[in-house]
Amino acid sequence: MESLTARAMRKSIPLSMHVDLTWRCNERCIHCYLDHDRPDALSLADLRDLLDQMAEAGTFFLTLSGGEIFLRRDLFDIIEHARRRGFDVRLKTNAVLIGEHEARRIAELGVRQVQISVYSHLPEIHDAITKVPGSLNKTLRAIGLLREHRIRVAIACVLMKANFAAYEGVQELARACGAEFTVDPTITPHLSGDRSILGLNIGREQLHQVFHDSSLVGDDDRFNAPPDPAAGSMDDILDGTPCSAGHSSGYISPAGDFYPCVQFPLACGNIRQQRFLDIWRHSAGFQEVRGIQGRDLPVCSSCSHLGTCSRCPGLAYMEGSMYGPSSADCEKSFVRTGVVSEGMRRRASMTDLVQIQVP
């Protein structure tokens, strides 16, 4: 996969695409960054044409997401066309609307994976986050049906203050039903620019616990090792590409807007007005994103974490500049290694730095 992705990045092939079919949703999760009132603009015909264009452009991995994708009555028509064009399809859903018929159809169509959001093994916590009473029981029932049909399931748990104490319970739940398990300790700002939901983020002590949990990160000594200047050529790091977004992957919204990533709301064109490949190859936005190397980042280029940081250019963009640091990723690098990042150093006074401590 690393070799395939690297080759796609060198050739600017849109190997992996994420398409949101709708932003409508039957849940109202407290951390959601989408505008649920925005109507769908892409019809079934639009989406079939888009899938045809993507296949011709070299796309192979396709994630269909939302909102809640099962609110679209034509969902299986979309999946069927995608499979006919040879896409490796993954679905993201809360699974509340999945019954026996839906589970069987997903299996028949050969969907590779269904990723399902579960915020706690306790209904009072999960349902408080989704704001839908009974949602956990419906989701768990759907997971059982999918597993009965031997469908690969991944349970995804976004960590926030409200559910942090429950993640081990969700992990055990995934283990018991034969599902994969992932956690995400980062809250994304609302696409409108509202950053108030960032107050849901877990604190430094909790993040430290996650990064030192070997059941989540594997070899935590290696995962949390401080940056090693001798580990590789600094020139290679500075000449490297900070992220695959816009290089080998992209995102299309329900309105047809084409972005480098779902977390990178830089509008590069609209597929209802231009051909997919024309936007991908020629839009000023994509060309700028592809032109960025590590050495072009005014702050990060001088940071010891540059070669190992999970810096998200989309989060940096929402903070003010795609060339800047992402404060969430600066925090992760610091908590992992105990080494203050250049972004943190420039934001803080020396007095503040003395007070910065890893738990």
Coordinates of C-alpha atoms in Angstrom, one line a residue, residues 94-359:
N94 CA -24.1 5.1 12.1
A95 CA -25.9 1.9 11.0
V96 CA -29.2 2.8 12.7
L97 CA -31.1 2.1 9.4
I98 CA -29.4 -1.2 8.6
G99 CA -31.7 -4.2 8.8
E100 CA -31.5 -7.7 7.4
H101 CA -32.2 -6.6 3.9
E102 CA -29.5 -3.9 3.9
A103 CA -26.9 -6.2 5.5
R104 CA -27.6 -8.9 2.9
R105 CA -27.4 -6.4 0.0
I106 CA -24.1 -5.0 1.3
A107 CA -22.7 -8.5 1.3
E108 CA -24.0 -9.3 -2.2
L109 CA -22.4 -6.2 -3.6
G110 CA -19.0 -7.1 -2.1
V111 CA -18.4 -3.9 -0.1
R112 CA -15.0 -4.2 1.5
Q113 CA -15.7 -2.6 4.9
V114 CA -18.4 -0.8 6.8
Q115 CA -17.1 1.7 9.3
I116 CA -19.6 2.4 12.1
S117 CA -19.4 5.1 14.8
V118 CA -19.8 4.0 18.4
Y119 CA -19.1 6.4 21.2
S120 CA -19.6 4.2 24.2
H121 CA -20.7 0.7 25.2
L122 CA -23.1 2.4 27.6
P123 CA -26.4 3.7 26.1
E124 CA -26.6 6.7 28.4
I125 CA -23.3 8.0 27.0
H126 CA -23.6 7.1 23.3
D127 CA -27.2 8.3 23.1
A128 CA -26.3 11.6 24.8
I129 CA -23.7 12.2 22.1
T130 CA -25.9 11.3 19.2
K131 CA -29.0 13.0 20.8
V132 CA -31.1 10.0 19.7
P133 CA -32.5 7.8 22.4
G134 CA -32.1 4.1 21.6
S135 CA -29.4 4.8 18.9
L136 CA -26.8 2.5 20.5
N137 CA -29.1 -0.5 20.6
K138 CA -30.0 0.0 16.9
T139 CA -26.4 0.4 15.9
L140 CA -25.3 -2.7 17.8
R141 CA -28.1 -4.8 16.3
A142 CA -26.9 -3.7 12.8
I143 CA -23.3 -4.6 13.7
G144 CA -24.5 -8.1 14.6
L145 CA -26.4 -8.4 11.3
L146 CA -23.4 -7.3 9.3
R147 CA -21.1 -9.8 11.1
E148 CA -23.6 -12.6 10.5
H149 CA -23.2 -11.9 6.8
R150 CA -19.4 -12.0 7.2
I151 CA -19.0 -8.3 6.4
R152 CA -15.9 -6.6 7.6
V153 CA -16.8 -4.0 10.2
A154 CA -14.7 -1.3 11.8
I155 CA -15.9 0.4 14.9
A156 CA -14.7 4.0 15.1
C157 CA -14.7 5.9 18.3
V158 CA -14.1 9.7 18.4
L159 CA -12.7 10.5 21.8
M160 CA -14.0 13.6 23.6
K161 CA -14.5 14.6 27.2
A162 CA -18.0 13.0 27.4
N163 CA -16.9 9.5 26.4
F164 CA -13.2 9.2 27.2
A165 CA -13.7 6.8 30.1
A166 CA -15.7 4.5 27.9
Y167 CA -13.3 3.8 25.0
E168 CA -11.9 0.6 26.6
G169 CA -15.5 -0.7 26.8
V170 CA -16.0 0.1 23.1
Q171 CA -12.7 -1.7 22.3
E172 CA -13.9 -4.8 24.2
L173 CA -17.2 -4.6 22.4
A174 CA -15.4 -4.6 19.0
R175 CA -13.2 -7.5 20.1
A176 CA -16.3 -9.5 21.2
C177 CA -18.1 -9.1 17.8
G178 CA -15.0 -9.6 15.6
A179 CA -14.8 -6.0 14.5
E180 CA -11.8 -3.8 14.0
F181 CA -11.4 -0.8 16.3
T182 CA -10.0 2.7 15.8
V183 CA -10.0 5.8 18.0
D184 CA -9.6 9.4 16.9
P185 CA -8.7 11.9 19.6
T186 CA -9.1 15.0 17.4
I187 CA -12.3 17.1 17.0
T188 CA -12.6 18.9 13.7
P189 CA -13.9 22.5 13.6
H190 CA -17.2 23.1 12.0
L191 CA -17.0 23.7 8.2
S192 CA -18.7 27.1 8.8
G193 CA -15.5 28.1 10.7
D194 CA -17.1 27.8 14.2
R195 CA -14.4 26.5 16.5
S196 CA -16.5 26.2 19.6
I197 CA -16.9 22.4 19.4
L198 CA -13.1 22.2 19.9
G199 CA -14.0 22.6 23.6
L200 CA -15.0 18.9 23.5
N201 CA -11.4 17.8 22.9
I202 CA -9.8 15.6 25.6
G203 CA -7.1 17.1 27.8
R204 CA -3.4 16.5 27.8
E205 CA -3.5 13.8 30.5
Q206 CA -6.1 11.8 28.6
L207 CA -4.2 12.2 25.3
H208 CA -1.1 10.9 27.1
Q209 CA -3.0 7.9 28.3
V210 CA -4.2 7.1 24.7
F211 CA -0.6 7.5 23.3
H212 CA 0.8 5.1 25.9
D213 CA -1.9 2.4 25.5
S214 CA -0.1 -0.4 23.6
S215 CA -3.5 -1.9 22.6
L216 CA -4.0 1.2 20.5
V217 CA -0.6 2.2 19.3
G218 CA 1.4 -1.0 19.4
D219 CA 5.0 -0.6 20.4
D220 CA 4.5 2.6 22.5
D221 CA 8.3 3.1 23.1
R222 CA 8.7 3.4 19.3
F223 CA 5.5 5.3 18.8
N224 CA 6.4 7.9 21.5
A225 CA 10.2 8.1 20.8
P226 CA 11.6 11.7 20.6
P227 CA 12.6 12.9 17.2
D228 CA 15.9 11.4 16.1
P229 CA 18.0 13.8 13.9
A230 CA 20.1 10.9 12.7
A231 CA 17.1 8.9 11.6
G232 CA 17.0 10.2 8.0
S233 CA 18.2 12.9 5.6
M234 CA 16.9 16.3 6.6
D235 CA 16.9 17.3 2.9
D236 CA 14.6 14.3 2.1
I237 CA 12.3 15.5 4.9
L238 CA 12.3 19.1 3.7
D239 CA 11.7 18.0 0.1
G240 CA 8.9 15.7 1.2
T241 CA 5.2 16.1 0.8
P242 CA 3.4 16.9 4.1
C243 CA 0.2 15.0 3.3
S244 CA -1.4 12.9 0.6
A245 CA -4.5 15.2 0.4
G246 CA -4.7 16.7 -3.1
H247 CA -1.9 14.4 -4.3
S248 CA -3.4 11.0 -4.4
S249 CA -6.7 11.6 -2.5
G250 CA -9.6 14.0 -2.5
Y251 CA -13.1 14.7 -1.2
I252 CA -16.3 15.6 -2.9
S253 CA -19.2 17.1 -1.0
P254 CA -23.0 16.5 -1.6
A255 CA -23.1 19.8 -3.5
G256 CA -20.3 18.6 -5.9
D257 CA -17.6 20.8 -4.4
F258 CA -14.2 19.2 -4.8
Y259 CA -11.7 19.6 -1.9
P260 CA -8.3 18.1 -1.1
C261 CA -9.8 16.4 1.9
V262 CA -12.9 16.3 4.0
Q263 CA -10.9 18.2 6.7
F264 CA -9.4 20.6 4.2
P265 CA -12.3 22.9 3.0
L266 CA -10.3 24.6 0.2
A267 CA -12.8 24.6 -2.7
C268 CA -11.0 23.7 -5.9
G269 CA -14.0 23.4 -8.3
N270 CA -17.4 21.8 -8.6
I271 CA -18.0 18.6 -10.6
R272 CA -21.4 19.8 -11.8
Q273 CA -19.6 22.6 -13.6
Q274 CA -16.3 21.0 -14.7
R275 CA -15.0 17.6 -15.5
F276 CA -13.5 15.7 -12.5
L277 CA -10.1 15.3 -14.2
D278 CA -9.9 18.9 -15.3
I279 CA -10.4 20.1 -11.7
W280 CA -7.9 17.5 -10.4
R281 CA -5.2 18.4 -12.9
H282 CA -5.6 22.1 -13.5
S283 CA -7.4 23.9 -10.6
A284 CA -5.2 26.6 -8.9
G285 CA -6.1 25.1 -5.5
F286 CA -4.9 21.6 -6.2
Q287 CA -1.7 22.9 -7.9
E288 CA -0.9 25.1 -4.9
V289 CA -1.4 22.2 -2.5
R290 CA 0.8 19.9 -4.6
G291 CA 3.5 22.5 -4.7
I292 CA 4.0 22.5 -0.9
Q293 CA 7.1 20.8 0.5
G294 CA 8.3 20.6 4.0
R295 CA 10.8 23.4 3.4
D296 CA 7.9 25.7 2.4
L297 CA 6.4 25.6 5.9
P298 CA 7.7 28.7 7.7
V299 CA 7.3 27.3 11.2
C300 CA 7.3 23.5 10.7
S301 CA 10.4 23.4 8.5
S302 CA 12.5 24.3 11.6
C303 CA 10.7 21.9 13.9
S304 CA 12.4 18.7 15.1
H305 CA 9.1 16.9 14.7
L306 CA 8.8 17.6 10.9
G307 CA 9.6 14.1 9.9
T308 CA 7.3 12.3 12.3
C309 CA 4.4 14.8 13.0
S310 CA 0.9 14.0 11.9
R311 CA 0.4 17.6 10.8
C312 CA -2.9 18.1 9.0
P313 CA -2.8 20.9 6.4
G314 CA -6.6 21.0 6.5
L315 CA -6.7 21.8 10.2
A316 CA -3.8 24.3 9.7
Y317 CA -5.9 25.9 6.9
M318 CA -8.8 26.3 9.2
E319 CA -6.5 27.9 11.7
G320 CA -5.5 30.5 9.1
S321 CA -3.0 29.0 6.7
M322 CA -2.3 25.7 5.0
Y323 CA 1.4 26.5 5.4
G324 CA 1.1 26.9 9.1
P325 CA 1.2 24.4 12.0
S326 CA -1.9 22.6 13.2
S327 CA -2.1 23.3 17.0
A328 CA -3.9 19.9 17.5
D329 CA -1.0 18.1 15.9
C330 CA 1.6 20.2 17.7
E331 CA -0.1 19.0 20.9
K332 CA 0.0 15.4 19.8
S333 CA 3.7 15.5 19.0
F334 CA 4.5 17.1 22.4
V335 CA 2.4 14.6 24.4
R336 CA 3.9 11.7 22.5
T337 CA 7.5 12.6 22.9
G338 CA 7.8 15.3 25.6
V339 CA 9.6 17.5 23.1
V340 CA 8.0 21.0 22.6
S341 CA 7.2 21.7 19.0
E342 CA 8.2 24.8 17.1
G343 CA 4.6 25.8 16.8
M344 CA 4.0 25.6 20.5
R345 CA 7.3 27.5 21.1
R346 CA 6.3 30.4 18.9
R347 CA 2.8 30.6 20.4
A348 CA 3.9 30.7 23.9
S349 CA 6.1 33.0 26.0
M350 CA 9.2 31.5 27.7
T351 CA 7.2 31.7 31.0
D352 CA 4.5 29.5 29.5
L353 CA 7.0 27.0 28.2
V354 CA 8.4 26.5 31.7
Q355 CA 4.9 25.5 32.7
I356 CA 4.3 23.0 29.9
Q357 CA 4.6 19.5 31.3
V358 CA 3.9 16.1 29.9
P359 CA 1.7 14.1 32.4

